[in-house]
Structure formats: structure tokens, C-alpha cells
Amino acid sequence: MRIYRATRQDVVYTLKNGKSRNLRFFRLLTSPNTTKTTVSFIVSKKVAKKAIDRNKIKRRGMAIMRQILKDKPEAVEKSKNYTFLANNLVKQALFKEVKEDIQSIFS
């Protein structure tokens, strides 16, 4: 199974109709998708002012999702949109802490 980046339409649909779950560093929104599993990370300017920091958070998140899919593909539901909204704590968090936070969903 492969994880695809979410399109704008996927993200808008998930933000409007998705089910929410709060994590330590993110708010996760999920919604069904008819064709494939998509993932997106949204980091606002309120969380990280510099684009470098926002992109770093997004890259870390995608790397963690790829690793989860590689290690436990059965844990990730097929045909679902996953949208992660970052909060202020993620900027100071270590990679290991963020990884544990995201993995808690799929275990």
C-alpha cells in the first residue's frame, strides 16, 4: 500500500466532514476516501513563523507516516484521508516524541 499526498479537495472535504481526534502535538482529522489513502500535514504561521520550520515539521510527519506504513501496513486503514493539524508544542518537540505521538494512533 502506498500513501499519497492529499489534494486540496481531499483536505477541504476532511476539514469539513472529518472526525477529529486530539493528540499531543497534532489534531488528527480523518474521513473516508473512495480510491486511496492520503496524508497531509498543515502547519500554520501561528505555529511556526518561518517557512523552513513549517516545512521541517511537514517533512518529519511524512517520514514518520512512511515508516509506519513500512513497518505495520495493516495498521493504516485503506481508503482514508488523514489530515494532521499541528499545534504550538510541535515546534520544540524532538523527532522521537513526534513519532511516538503519531504511532499511538496506529497501535
PDB file of N, CA and C in Angstrom:
ATOM      1  N   MET A   1       0.839  -1.180   0.000  1.00  0.00           N
ATOM      2  CA  MET A   1       0.000   0.000   0.000  1.00  0.00           C
ATOM      3  C   MET A   1       0.885   1.246   0.000  1.00  0.00           C
ATOM      4  N   ARG A   2       0.440   2.268  -0.658  1.00  0.00           N
ATOM      5  CA  ARG A   2       1.208   3.499  -0.777  1.00  0.00           C
ATOM      6  C   ARG A   2       0.417   4.653  -0.180  1.00  0.00           C
ATOM      7  N   ILE A   3       1.124   5.582   0.434  1.00  0.00           N
ATOM      8  CA  ILE A   3       0.494   6.793   0.959  1.00  0.00           C
ATOM      9  C   ILE A   3       0.679   7.893  -0.060  1.00  0.00           C
ATOM     10  N   TYR A   4      -0.399   8.564  -0.400  1.00  0.00           N
ATOM     11  CA  TYR A   4      -0.363   9.675  -1.337  1.00  0.00           C
ATOM     12  C   TYR A   4      -0.538  10.982  -0.580  1.00  0.00           C
ATOM     13  N   ARG A   5       0.024  12.044  -1.129  1.00  0.00           N
ATOM     14  CA  ARG A   5      -0.226  13.367  -0.576  1.00  0.00           C
ATOM     15  C   ARG A   5      -1.648  13.761  -0.923  1.00  0.00           C
ATOM     16  N   ALA A   6      -2.319  14.375   0.012  1.00  0.00           N
ATOM     17  CA  ALA A   6      -3.712  14.760  -0.191  1.00  0.00           C
ATOM     18  C   ALA A   6      -3.810  15.953  -1.139  1.00  0.00           C
ATOM     19  N   THR A   7      -4.826  15.957  -1.964  1.00  0.00           N
ATOM     20  CA  THR A   7      -5.093  17.103  -2.826  1.00  0.00           C
ATOM     21  C   THR A   7      -5.852  18.153  -2.029  1.00  0.00           C
ATOM     22  N   ARG A   8      -5.981  19.324  -2.595  1.00  0.00           N
ATOM     23  CA  ARG A   8      -6.716  20.401  -1.926  1.00  0.00           C
ATOM     24  C   ARG A   8      -8.155  19.974  -1.645  1.00  0.00           C
ATOM     25  N   GLN A   9      -8.780  19.278  -2.587  1.00  0.00           N
ATOM     26  CA  GLN A   9     -10.158  18.833  -2.404  1.00  0.00           C
ATOM     27  C   GLN A   9     -10.270  17.829  -1.258  1.00  0.00           C
ATOM     28  N   ASP A  10      -9.293  16.932  -1.141  1.00  0.00           N
ATOM     29  CA  ASP A  10      -9.286  15.964  -0.041  1.00  0.00           C
ATOM     30  C   ASP A  10      -9.197  16.673   1.307  1.00  0.00           C
ATOM     31  N   VAL A  11      -8.318  17.660   1.390  1.00  0.00           N
ATOM     32  CA  VAL A  11      -8.123  18.379   2.650  1.00  0.00           C
ATOM     33  C   VAL A  11      -9.375  19.170   3.020  1.00  0.00           C
ATOM     34  N   VAL A  12      -9.960  19.875   2.070  1.00  0.00           N
ATOM     35  CA  VAL A  12     -11.166  20.663   2.345  1.00  0.00           C
ATOM     36  C   VAL A  12     -12.297  19.752   2.801  1.00  0.00           C
ATOM     37  N   TYR A  13     -12.468  18.620   2.120  1.00  0.00           N
ATOM     38  CA  TYR A  13     -13.515  17.672   2.499  1.00  0.00           C
ATOM     39  C   TYR A  13     -13.275  17.150   3.915  1.00  0.00           C
ATOM     40  N   THR A  14     -12.036  16.817   4.226  1.00  0.00           N
ATOM     41  CA  THR A  14     -11.709  16.290   5.546  1.00  0.00           C
ATOM     42  C   THR A  14     -11.902  17.345   6.629  1.00  0.00           C
ATOM     43  N   LEU A  15     -11.531  18.583   6.349  1.00  0.00           N
ATOM     44  CA  LEU A  15     -11.722  19.648   7.342  1.00  0.00           C
ATOM     45  C   LEU A  15     -13.205  19.889   7.632  1.00  0.00           C
ATOM     46  N   LYS A  16     -14.049  19.761   6.624  1.00  0.00           N
ATOM     47  CA  LYS A  16     -15.486  19.995   6.807  1.00  0.00           C
ATOM     48  C   LYS A  16     -16.204  18.790   7.407  1.00  0.00           C
ATOM     49  N   ASN A  17     -15.863  17.592   6.959  1.00  0.00           N
ATOM     50  CA  ASN A  17     -16.642  16.404   7.313  1.00  0.00           C
ATOM     51  C   ASN A  17     -15.898  15.375   8.147  1.00  0.00           C
ATOM     52  N   GLY A  18     -14.635  15.626   8.457  1.00  0.00           N
ATOM     53  CA  GLY A  18     -13.826  14.614   9.126  1.00  0.00           C
ATOM     54  C   GLY A  18     -14.109  14.479  10.605  1.00  0.00           C
ATOM     55  N   LYS A  19     -13.753  13.311  11.127  1.00  0.00           N
ATOM     56  CA  LYS A  19     -13.839  13.047  12.559  1.00  0.00           C
ATOM     57  C   LYS A  19     -12.529  13.479  13.198  1.00  0.00           C
ATOM     58  N   SER A  20     -12.616  14.131  14.338  1.00  0.00           N
ATOM     59  CA  SER A  20     -11.446  14.735  14.961  1.00  0.00           C
ATOM     60  C   SER A  20     -10.963  13.915  16.153  1.00  0.00           C
ATOM     61  N   ARG A  21      -9.645  13.944  16.333  1.00  0.00           N
ATOM     62  CA  ARG A  21      -9.021  13.311  17.499  1.00  0.00           C
ATOM     63  C   ARG A  21      -7.803  14.147  17.882  1.00  0.00           C
ATOM     64  N   ASN A  22      -7.701  14.500  19.153  1.00  0.00           N
ATOM     65  CA  ASN A  22      -6.583  15.323  19.609  1.00  0.00           C
ATOM     66  C   ASN A  22      -5.434  14.450  20.083  1.00  0.00           C
ATOM     67  N   LEU A  23      -4.244  14.820  19.635  1.00  0.00           N
ATOM     68  CA  LEU A  23      -3.010  14.188  20.068  1.00  0.00           C
ATOM     69  C   LEU A  23      -2.202  15.236  20.823  1.00  0.00           C
ATOM     70  N   ARG A  24      -1.018  14.852  21.242  1.00  0.00           N
ATOM     71  CA  ARG A  24      -0.185  15.803  21.980  1.00  0.00           C
ATOM     72  C   ARG A  24       0.312  16.947  21.097  1.00  0.00           C
ATOM     73  N   PHE A  25       0.763  16.635  19.891  1.00  0.00           N
ATOM     74  CA  PHE A  25       1.344  17.643  19.010  1.00  0.00           C
ATOM     75  C   PHE A  25       0.482  17.969  17.791  1.00  0.00           C
ATOM     76  N   PHE A  26      -0.554  17.193  17.558  1.00  0.00           N
ATOM     77  CA  PHE A  26      -1.394  17.381  16.374  1.00  0.00           C
ATOM     78  C   PHE A  26      -2.865  17.199  16.720  1.00  0.00           C
ATOM     79  N   ARG A  27      -3.723  17.706  15.850  1.00  0.00           N
ATOM     80  CA  ARG A  27      -5.132  17.332  15.840  1.00  0.00           C
ATOM     81  C   ARG A  27      -5.332  16.541  14.553  1.00  0.00           C
ATOM     82  N   LEU A  28      -5.811  15.328  14.687  1.00  0.00           N
ATOM     83  CA  LEU A  28      -5.986  14.449  13.532  1.00  0.00           C
ATOM     84  C   LEU A  28      -7.432  14.478  13.073  1.00  0.00           C
ATOM     85  N   LEU A  29      -7.624  14.710  11.781  1.00  0.00           N
ATOM     86  CA  LEU A  29      -8.944  14.631  11.166  1.00  0.00           C
ATOM     87  C   LEU A  29      -8.911  13.504  10.150  1.00  0.00           C
ATOM     88  N   THR A  30      -9.926  12.644  10.184  1.00  0.00           N
ATOM     89  CA  THR A  30      -9.998  11.537   9.238  1.00  0.00           C
ATOM     90  C   THR A  30     -11.350  11.545   8.541  1.00  0.00           C
ATOM     91  N   SER A  31     -11.335  11.118   7.300  1.00  0.00           N
ATOM     92  CA  SER A  31     -12.574  10.968   6.544  1.00  0.00           C
ATOM     93  C   SER A  31     -12.376   9.862   5.521  1.00  0.00           C
ATOM     94  N   PRO A  32     -13.462   9.229   5.078  1.00  0.00           N
ATOM     95  CA  PRO A  32     -13.316   8.166   4.083  1.00  0.00           C
ATOM     96  C   PRO A  32     -12.928   8.716   2.714  1.00  0.00           C
ATOM     97  N   ASN A  33     -12.203   7.900   1.966  1.00  0.00           N
ATOM     98  CA  ASN A  33     -11.817   8.237   0.599  1.00  0.00           C
ATOM     99  C   ASN A  33     -12.154   7.031  -0.264  1.00  0.00           C
ATOM    100  N   THR A  34     -12.626   7.263  -1.455  1.00  0.00           N
ATOM    101  CA  THR A  34     -13.079   6.155  -2.287  1.00  0.00           C
ATOM    102  C   THR A  34     -11.948   5.391  -2.962  1.00  0.00           C
ATOM    103  N   THR A  35     -10.823   6.044  -3.209  1.00  0.00           N
ATOM    104  CA  THR A  35      -9.808   5.394  -4.028  1.00  0.00           C
ATOM    105  C   THR A  35      -8.509   5.064  -3.306  1.00  0.00           C
ATOM    106  N   LYS A  36      -7.972   5.959  -2.500  1.00  0.00           N
ATOM    107  CA  LYS A  36      -6.633   5.746  -1.960  1.00  0.00           C
ATOM    108  C   LYS A  36      -6.494   6.374  -0.578  1.00  0.00           C
ATOM    109  N   THR A  37      -5.416   6.028   0.093  1.00  0.00           N
ATOM    110  CA  THR A  37      -5.098   6.617   1.391  1.00  0.00           C
ATOM    111  C   THR A  37      -4.262   7.869   1.170  1.00  0.00           C
ATOM    112  N   THR A  38      -4.708   8.993   1.729  1.00  0.00           N
ATOM    113  CA  THR A  38      -3.969  10.245   1.574  1.00  0.00           C
ATOM    114  C   THR A  38      -3.598  10.803   2.935  1.00  0.00           C
ATOM    115  N   VAL A  39      -2.483  11.519   2.971  1.00  0.00           N
ATOM    116  CA  VAL A  39      -1.983  12.136   4.205  1.00  0.00           C
ATOM    117  C   VAL A  39      -1.595  13.567   3.914  1.00  0.00           C
ATOM    118  N   SER A  40      -1.929  14.459   4.844  1.00  0.00           N
ATOM    119  CA  SER A  40      -1.483  15.844   4.736  1.00  0.00           C
ATOM    120  C   SER A  40      -1.152  16.373   6.125  1.00  0.00           C
ATOM    121  N   PHE A  41      -0.186  17.256   6.173  1.00  0.00           N
ATOM    122  CA  PHE A  41       0.200  17.938   7.401  1.00  0.00           C
ATOM    123  C   PHE A  41       0.018  19.427   7.176  1.00  0.00           C
ATOM    124  N   ILE A  42      -0.722  20.079   8.058  1.00  0.00           N
ATOM    125  CA  ILE A  42      -0.976  21.507   7.947  1.00  0.00           C
ATOM    126  C   ILE A  42      -0.318  22.190   9.135  1.00  0.00           C
ATOM    127  N   VAL A  43       0.557  23.146   8.841  1.00  0.00           N
ATOM    128  CA  VAL A  43       1.254  23.903   9.880  1.00  0.00           C
ATOM    129  C   VAL A  43       1.036  25.377   9.568  1.00  0.00           C
ATOM    130  N   SER A  44       0.332  26.073  10.445  1.00  0.00           N
ATOM    131  CA  SER A  44       0.019  27.478  10.191  1.00  0.00           C
ATOM    132  C   SER A  44       1.177  28.385  10.597  1.00  0.00           C
ATOM    133  N   LYS A  45       1.088  29.625  10.186  1.00  0.00           N
ATOM    134  CA  LYS A  45       2.110  30.609  10.557  1.00  0.00           C
ATOM    135  C   LYS A  45       2.067  30.930  12.040  1.00  0.00           C
ATOM    136  N   LYS A  46       0.955  30.667  12.690  1.00  0.00           N
ATOM    137  CA  LYS A  46       0.878  30.870  14.134  1.00  0.00           C
ATOM    138  C   LYS A  46       1.732  29.849  14.875  1.00  0.00           C
ATOM    139  N   VAL A  47       1.894  28.680  14.303  1.00  0.00           N
ATOM    140  CA  VAL A  47       2.703  27.631  14.926  1.00  0.00           C
ATOM    141  C   VAL A  47       4.186  27.885  14.682  1.00  0.00           C
ATOM    142  N   ALA A  48       4.556  28.144  13.430  1.00  0.00           N
ATOM    143  CA  ALA A  48       5.952  28.387  13.075  1.00  0.00           C
ATOM    144  C   ALA A  48       6.005  29.543  12.075  1.00  0.00           C
ATOM    145  N   LYS A  49       6.666  30.604  12.444  1.00  0.00           N
ATOM    146  CA  LYS A  49       6.708  31.804  11.605  1.00  0.00           C
ATOM    147  C   LYS A  49       7.472  31.584  10.299  1.00  0.00           C
ATOM    148  N   LYS A  50       8.588  30.865  10.382  1.00  0.00           N
ATOM    149  CA  LYS A  50       9.441  30.693   9.207  1.00  0.00           C
ATOM    150  C   LYS A  50       9.007  29.481   8.388  1.00  0.00           C
ATOM    151  N   ALA A  51       9.071  29.631   7.079  1.00  0.00           N
ATOM    152  CA  ALA A  51       8.710  28.538   6.176  1.00  0.00           C
ATOM    153  C   ALA A  51       9.626  27.337   6.372  1.00  0.00           C
ATOM    154  N   ILE A  52      10.871  27.578   6.729  1.00  0.00           N
ATOM    155  CA  ILE A  52      11.823  26.498   6.970  1.00  0.00           C
ATOM    156  C   ILE A  52      11.312  25.593   8.086  1.00  0.00           C
ATOM    157  N   ASP A  53      10.828  26.205   9.160  1.00  0.00           N
ATOM    158  CA  ASP A  53      10.332  25.438  10.299  1.00  0.00           C
ATOM    159  C   ASP A  53       9.039  24.699   9.953  1.00  0.00           C
ATOM    160  N   ARG A  54       8.144  25.354   9.215  1.00  0.00           N
ATOM    161  CA  ARG A  54       6.890  24.713   8.813  1.00  0.00           C
ATOM    162  C   ARG A  54       7.170  23.504   7.924  1.00  0.00           C
ATOM    163  N   ASN A  55       8.081  23.660   6.964  1.00  0.00           N
ATOM    164  CA  ASN A  55       8.415  22.557   6.067  1.00  0.00           C
ATOM    165  C   ASN A  55       9.098  21.406   6.797  1.00  0.00           C
ATOM    166  N   LYS A  56       9.913  21.733   7.789  1.00  0.00           N
ATOM    167  CA  LYS A  56      10.595  20.702   8.573  1.00  0.00           C
ATOM    168  C   LYS A  56       9.580  19.843   9.323  1.00  0.00           C
ATOM    169  N   ILE A  57       8.576  20.471   9.900  1.00  0.00           N
ATOM    170  CA  ILE A  57       7.532  19.742  10.622  1.00  0.00           C
ATOM    171  C   ILE A  57       6.773  18.821   9.659  1.00  0.00           C
ATOM    172  N   LYS A  58       6.457  19.341   8.477  1.00  0.00           N
ATOM    173  CA  LYS A  58       5.737  18.531   7.482  1.00  0.00           C
ATOM    174  C   LYS A  58       6.581  17.350   7.000  1.00  0.00           C
ATOM    175  N   ARG A  59       7.876  17.594   6.746  1.00  0.00           N
ATOM    176  CA  ARG A  59       8.765  16.519   6.289  1.00  0.00           C
ATOM    177  C   ARG A  59       8.897  15.428   7.335  1.00  0.00           C
ATOM    178  N   ARG A  60       9.028  15.842   8.599  1.00  0.00           N
ATOM    179  CA  ARG A  60       9.120  14.866   9.682  1.00  0.00           C
ATOM    180  C   ARG A  60       7.856  14.015   9.751  1.00  0.00           C
ATOM    181  N   GLY A  61       6.725  14.662   9.637  1.00  0.00           N
ATOM    182  CA  GLY A  61       5.456  13.935   9.701  1.00  0.00           C
ATOM    183  C   GLY A  61       5.313  12.923   8.585  1.00  0.00           C
ATOM    184  N   MET A  62       5.651  13.327   7.359  1.00  0.00           N
ATOM    185  CA  MET A  62       5.553  12.402   6.230  1.00  0.00           C
ATOM    186  C   MET A  62       6.549  11.250   6.377  1.00  0.00           C
ATOM    187  N   ALA A  63       7.724  11.534   6.892  1.00  0.00           N
ATOM    188  CA  ALA A  63       8.718  10.478   7.103  1.00  0.00           C
ATOM    189  C   ALA A  63       8.211   9.465   8.126  1.00  0.00           C
ATOM    190  N   ILE A  64       7.569   9.945   9.163  1.00  0.00           N
ATOM    191  CA  ILE A  64       7.020   9.053  10.185  1.00  0.00           C
ATOM    192  C   ILE A  64       5.902   8.197   9.593  1.00  0.00           C
ATOM    193  N   MET A  65       5.038   8.800   8.792  1.00  0.00           N
ATOM    194  CA  MET A  65       3.944   8.036   8.181  1.00  0.00           C
ATOM    195  C   MET A  65       4.489   6.973   7.220  1.00  0.00           C
ATOM    196  N   ARG A  66       5.528   7.297   6.455  1.00  0.00           N
ATOM    197  CA  ARG A  66       6.125   6.308   5.562  1.00  0.00           C
ATOM    198  C   ARG A  66       6.707   5.134   6.352  1.00  0.00           C
ATOM    199  N   GLN A  67       7.339   5.455   7.477  1.00  0.00           N
ATOM    200  CA  GLN A  67       7.943   4.422   8.307  1.00  0.00           C
ATOM    201  C   GLN A  67       6.869   3.538   8.941  1.00  0.00           C
ATOM    202  N   ILE A  68       5.775   4.134   9.377  1.00  0.00           N
ATOM    203  CA  ILE A  68       4.673   3.356   9.951  1.00  0.00           C
ATOM    204  C   ILE A  68       4.103   2.415   8.903  1.00  0.00           C
ATOM    205  N   LEU A  69       3.921   2.922   7.701  1.00  0.00           N
ATOM    206  CA  LEU A  69       3.380   2.089   6.628  1.00  0.00           C
ATOM    207  C   LEU A  69       4.327   0.949   6.268  1.00  0.00           C
ATOM    208  N   LYS A  70       5.612   1.216   6.329  1.00  0.00           N
ATOM    209  CA  LYS A  70       6.594   0.181   6.009  1.00  0.00           C
ATOM    210  C   LYS A  70       6.623  -0.902   7.093  1.00  0.00           C
ATOM    211  N   ASP A  71       6.570  -0.484   8.367  1.00  0.00           N
ATOM    212  CA  ASP A  71       6.657  -1.428   9.480  1.00  0.00           C
ATOM    213  C   ASP A  71       5.344  -2.164   9.733  1.00  0.00           C
ATOM    214  N   LYS A  72       4.231  -1.423   9.718  1.00  0.00           N
ATOM    215  CA  LYS A  72       2.919  -2.019  10.022  1.00  0.00           C
ATOM    216  C   LYS A  72       1.883  -1.579   8.998  1.00  0.00           C
ATOM    217  N   PRO A  73       1.904  -2.136   7.797  1.00  0.00           N
ATOM    218  CA  PRO A  73       0.938  -1.691   6.786  1.00  0.00           C
ATOM    219  C   PRO A  73      -0.504  -2.018   7.146  1.00  0.00           C
ATOM    220  N   GLU A  74      -0.714  -3.053   7.967  1.00  0.00           N
ATOM    221  CA  GLU A  74      -2.075  -3.419   8.338  1.00  0.00           C
ATOM    222  C   GLU A  74      -2.692  -2.431   9.329  1.00  0.00           C
ATOM    223  N   ALA A  75      -1.869  -1.621   9.995  1.00  0.00           N
ATOM    224  CA  ALA A  75      -2.376  -0.677  10.995  1.00  0.00           C
ATOM    225  C   ALA A  75      -3.059   0.530  10.353  1.00  0.00           C
ATOM    226  N   VAL A  76      -2.619   0.908   9.153  1.00  0.00           N
ATOM    227  CA  VAL A  76      -3.183   2.072   8.469  1.00  0.00           C
ATOM    228  C   VAL A  76      -4.396   1.616   7.657  1.00  0.00           C
ATOM    229  N   GLU A  77      -5.527   2.247   7.919  1.00  0.00           N
ATOM    230  CA  GLU A  77      -6.745   1.880   7.191  1.00  0.00           C
ATOM    231  C   GLU A  77      -6.634   2.294   5.731  1.00  0.00           C
ATOM    232  N   LYS A  78      -7.125   1.447   4.854  1.00  0.00           N
ATOM    233  CA  LYS A  78      -7.087   1.748   3.427  1.00  0.00           C
ATOM    234  C   LYS A  78      -8.237   2.674   3.071  1.00  0.00           C
ATOM    235  N   SER A  79      -8.041   3.465   2.040  1.00  0.00           N
ATOM    236  CA  SER A  79      -9.046   4.396   1.511  1.00  0.00           C
ATOM    237  C   SER A  79      -9.527   5.375   2.575  1.00  0.00           C
ATOM    238  N   LYS A  80      -8.595   6.118   3.135  1.00  0.00           N
ATOM    239  CA  LYS A  80      -8.923   7.095   4.159  1.00  0.00           C
ATOM    240  C   LYS A  80      -8.054   8.341   3.994  1.00  0.00           C
ATOM    241  N   ASN A  81      -8.604   9.502   4.316  1.00  0.00           N
ATOM    242  CA  ASN A  81      -7.854  10.758   4.330  1.00  0.00           C
ATOM    243  C   ASN A  81      -7.399  11.022   5.759  1.00  0.00           C
ATOM    244  N   TYR A  82      -6.129  11.284   5.948  1.00  0.00           N
ATOM    245  CA  TYR A  82      -5.577  11.668   7.248  1.00  0.00           C
ATOM    246  C   TYR A  82      -5.029  13.082   7.115  1.00  0.00           C
ATOM    247  N   THR A  83      -5.572  14.006   7.891  1.00  0.00           N
ATOM    248  CA  THR A  83      -5.086  15.382   7.906  1.00  0.00           C
ATOM    249  C   THR A  83      -4.627  15.708   9.325  1.00  0.00           C
ATOM    250  N   PHE A  84      -3.362  16.081   9.459  1.00  0.00           N
ATOM    251  CA  PHE A  84      -2.788  16.423  10.754  1.00  0.00           C
ATOM    252  C   PHE A  84      -2.640  17.939  10.839  1.00  0.00           C
ATOM    253  N   LEU A  85      -3.238  18.543  11.860  1.00  0.00           N
ATOM    254  CA  LEU A  85      -3.101  19.978  12.102  1.00  0.00           C
ATOM    255  C   LEU A  85      -2.138  20.160  13.270  1.00  0.00           C
ATOM    256  N   ALA A  86      -1.031  20.825  13.039  1.00  0.00           N
ATOM    257  CA  ALA A  86      -0.002  20.988  14.064  1.00  0.00           C
ATOM    258  C   ALA A  86      -0.418  22.028  15.097  1.00  0.00           C
ATOM    259  N   ASN A  87      -0.003  21.813  16.351  1.00  0.00           N
ATOM    260  CA  ASN A  87      -0.204  22.828  17.379  1.00  0.00           C
ATOM    261  C   ASN A  87       1.151  23.400  17.808  1.00  0.00           C
ATOM    262  N   ASN A  88       1.137  24.340  18.730  1.00  0.00           N
ATOM    263  CA  ASN A  88       2.347  25.079  19.100  1.00  0.00           C
ATOM    264  C   ASN A  88       3.443  24.217  19.731  1.00  0.00           C
ATOM    265  N   LEU A  89       3.091  23.097  20.327  1.00  0.00           N
ATOM    266  CA  LEU A  89       4.082  22.270  21.011  1.00  0.00           C
ATOM    267  C   LEU A  89       5.022  21.532  20.060  1.00  0.00           C
ATOM    268  N   VAL A  90       4.592  21.328  18.830  1.00  0.00           N
ATOM    269  CA  VAL A  90       5.369  20.511  17.896  1.00  0.00           C
ATOM    270  C   VAL A  90       6.695  21.168  17.520  1.00  0.00           C
ATOM    271  N   LYS A  91       6.771  22.479  17.603  1.00  0.00           N
ATOM    272  CA  LYS A  91       7.997  23.177  17.199  1.00  0.00           C
ATOM    273  C   LYS A  91       9.182  22.833  18.095  1.00  0.00           C
ATOM    274  N   GLN A  92       8.945  22.648  19.380  1.00  0.00           N
ATOM    275  CA  GLN A  92      10.028  22.329  20.317  1.00  0.00           C
ATOM    276  C   GLN A  92      10.216  20.820  20.512  1.00  0.00           C
ATOM    277  N   ALA A  93       9.347  20.020  19.919  1.00  0.00           N
ATOM    278  CA  ALA A  93       9.382  18.577  20.150  1.00  0.00           C
ATOM    279  C   ALA A  93      10.523  17.916  19.392  1.00  0.00           C
ATOM    280  N   LEU A  94      11.040  16.855  19.961  1.00  0.00           N
ATOM    281  CA  LEU A  94      12.046  16.043  19.310  1.00  0.00           C
ATOM    282  C   LEU A  94      11.366  15.084  18.332  1.00  0.00           C
ATOM    283  N   PHE A  95      12.125  14.617  17.357  1.00  0.00           N
ATOM    284  CA  PHE A  95      11.592  13.682  16.363  1.00  0.00           C
ATOM    285  C   PHE A  95      11.005  12.446  17.040  1.00  0.00           C
ATOM    286  N   LYS A  96      11.691  11.950  18.039  1.00  0.00           N
ATOM    287  CA  LYS A  96      11.249  10.746  18.751  1.00  0.00           C
ATOM    288  C   LYS A  96       9.889  10.959  19.410  1.00  0.00           C
ATOM    289  N   GLU A  97       9.684  12.134  20.008  1.00  0.00           N
ATOM    290  CA  GLU A  97       8.410  12.430  20.664  1.00  0.00           C
ATOM    291  C   GLU A  97       7.266  12.520  19.655  1.00  0.00           C
ATOM    292  N   VAL A  98       7.541  13.162  18.518  1.00  0.00           N
ATOM    293  CA  VAL A  98       6.518  13.285  17.472  1.00  0.00           C
ATOM    294  C   VAL A  98       6.184  11.908  16.913  1.00  0.00           C
ATOM    295  N   LYS A  99       7.201  11.072  16.738  1.00  0.00           N
ATOM    296  CA  LYS A  99       6.993   9.730  16.220  1.00  0.00           C
ATOM    297  C   LYS A  99       6.112   8.911  17.175  1.00  0.00           C
ATOM    298  N   GLU A 100       6.381   8.977  18.461  1.00  0.00           N
ATOM    299  CA  GLU A 100       5.571   8.256  19.441  1.00  0.00           C
ATOM    300  C   GLU A 100       4.133   8.750  19.434  1.00  0.00           C
ATOM    301  N   ASP A 101       3.961  10.058  19.260  1.00  0.00           N
ATOM    302  CA  ASP A 101       2.624  10.650  19.234  1.00  0.00           C
ATOM    303  C   ASP A 101       1.819  10.134  18.039  1.00  0.00           C
ATOM    304  N   ILE A 102       2.421  10.127  16.871  1.00  0.00           N
ATOM    305  CA  ILE A 102       1.718   9.672  15.668  1.00  0.00           C
ATOM    306  C   ILE A 102       1.523   8.158  15.702  1.00  0.00           C
ATOM    307  N   GLN A 103       2.504   7.427  16.192  1.00  0.00           N
ATOM    308  CA  GLN A 103       2.375   5.966  16.258  1.00  0.00           C
ATOM    309  C   GLN A 103       1.285   5.528  17.229  1.00  0.00           C
ATOM    310  N   SER A 104       0.971   6.346  18.225  1.00  0.00           N
ATOM    311  CA  SER A 104      -0.073   5.979  19.187  1.00  0.00           C
ATOM    312  C   SER A 104      -1.436   5.799  18.511  1.00  0.00           C
ATOM    313  N   ILE A 105      -1.641   6.440  17.386  1.00  0.00           N
ATOM    314  CA  ILE A 105      -2.907   6.305  16.659  1.00  0.00           C
ATOM    315  C   ILE A 105      -3.019   4.920  16.038  1.00  0.00           C
ATOM    316  N   PHE A 106      -1.916   4.431  15.486  1.00  0.00           N
ATOM    317  CA  PHE A 106      -1.941   3.220  14.682  1.00  0.00           C
ATOM    318  C   PHE A 106      -1.548   1.964  15.443  1.00  0.00           C
ATOM    319  N   SER A 107      -1.460   2.038  16.758  1.00  0.00           N
ATOM    320  CA  SER A 107      -1.102   0.828  17.505  1.00  0.00           C
ATOM    321  C   SER A 107      -2.287   0.214  18.203  1.00  0.00           C
TER     322      SER A 107
END
